[in-house]
Amino acid sequence: MPSSLSLAAARRLRKRGPFHLPPGAQPIGTVVQLTLENARTQPEIVLTDTRRDLTWRVVMDQDAEQPDRWHARLRLPDKPTIVAYQFEFSGSRQPLLERRQIEGENRPIYGEWEQLPFKIAVYDPARMPAEWTQGMVMYQIFPDRFANGDSSTDRAAKGVYGHKPLFKAWGDLPEKPPLGRDFFGGDLRGVIDKLDYLAQLGVECLYFNPIFQAPTNHRYEAIDYLRIDPMLGSEADFDQLVEGAHTRGIRIILDAVFNHCSSDSPYFREARRSRHSPYYRWFEFSQWPNVYASWWGFGFMPEFAESPEVEDFFLGPNGVTAHWLRKGIDGWRVDVAMDNTDEFWRRMRDRVDAVRPGAYLVSELWRDSTHYLLGDSFSATMNYRFAWAVRGFFACDQLTASEFDDRLQVWMRDTPPPALAAQMNLLDSHDTDRLMTACAGDRSRFKAAVAFQLAYPGAPTIYYGSETGLEGDF
């Protein structure tokens, strides 16, 4: 239950008409009671199991002591889902929906509201995040920019889609606008050299942006999913990194970019060479060989079709997911999760559980990720809802205290309680400006935001260098 202050804030922000506070996320098969206040006529609840697209109705009973207060008990489904619902009244065409703040996606939104169906997340308590993920301190590393431990690999890049690579000195500024071709020489050996520093900082889990062979500095379009990029080091370096991190009690998760690859990859080149190639069915050609589905229209990032062959490559017994788990990693962060089907990620979760039970699986989704957190796909999400709320209150004065609290209370209701402490609570990342920049260089605001992050339920996530107050635009 929310505190009396939070409940008062929720009422204050939703002044007009009947009032309903939804229950938080519930285990499968639970019986819950819904209460509606300030309603003069008898309400009927219209509920929908969103996964099955099934709807049913429940009539509410009047409270014996408060005639404008209504109750109904209902049983939740026995399988993970989200139950969406609204209240309907005889004689009125307008149902009662939930008034929520619009939070934004890849950019925050403040001061705007929307009406959506109320919802209850129904989760499987037997498949919640492992104990080791609860409240851990995470640290995100963009490999090219963290530390250079082996200068012999600094100039291994050959070119980036027609652009010559730019090899930068460590103190230089990145190319702007970015073309993905400026390399600073960071590598796995540099991370190995800094493991003691990371341990002293209190880091318990390292999240790496992509490390597989790719043309660009960000490596979000792999050429080979089973090979470490030569600029970052060798497989022996990777093995030493995993061993060194685990010796210090630090876990490792890698970036899974399973939606698309590089147009320079052998998979795609073979698909374009012949329609009889086994790789032809890995991609969606509308006019072979030159017109095909690509991520957001970027031709150098052809999207995979979710064919059985692609599924086996990524999720099969000897696929990419299982291979790196057996090499010792402790989980995966999944890139652009919404661009694959939910069923694909449920099957990935099954493979992860079969190979390494208790591994950590994180989605990248900038908006409400409740449907991913029910126990049958992801352990957590990159919690941009948290980031935008904290920034809005501490960094830029865009939220009042009541609005800030309301956002956090809504997020906590949406999230299964056993998963709250495992959520990846970040304040900046490779896809945003730096927190210090968002604070306009104000160190007091920066410190207050970080202090709140570290004290709040979840897995606080530090983007490399933010512990020093590093600045930078996106």
JSON list of C-alpha atoms in Angstrom, two decimals, residues 56-57 184 203 240 242 355 357 368:
[
{"chain": "A", "resi": 56, "resn": "TRP", "atom": "CA", "xyz": [-15.63, -10.37, -19.02]},
{"chain": "A", "resi": 57, "resn": "ARG", "atom": "CA", "xyz": [-17.74, -8.18, -16.75]},
{"chain": "A", "resi": 184, "resn": "PHE", "atom": "CA", "xyz": [39.61, 5.73, -29.35]},
{"chain": "A", "resi": 203, "resn": "VAL", "atom": "CA", "xyz": [30.38, -2.49, -8.81]},
{"chain": "A", "resi": 240, "resn": "GLN", "atom": "CA", "xyz": [40.50, -13.60, -18.59]},
{"chain": "A", "resi": 242, "resn": "VAL", "atom": "CA", "xyz": [35.24, -13.16, -17.09]},
{"chain": "A", "resi": 355, "resn": "VAL", "atom": "CA", "xyz": [21.60, -23.23, -19.84]},
{"chain": "A", "resi": 357, "resn": "PRO", "atom": "CA", "xyz": [19.27, -20.80, -14.37]},
{"chain": "A", "resi": 368, "resn": "ASP", "atom": "CA", "xyz": [6.19, 0.93, -19.93]}
]
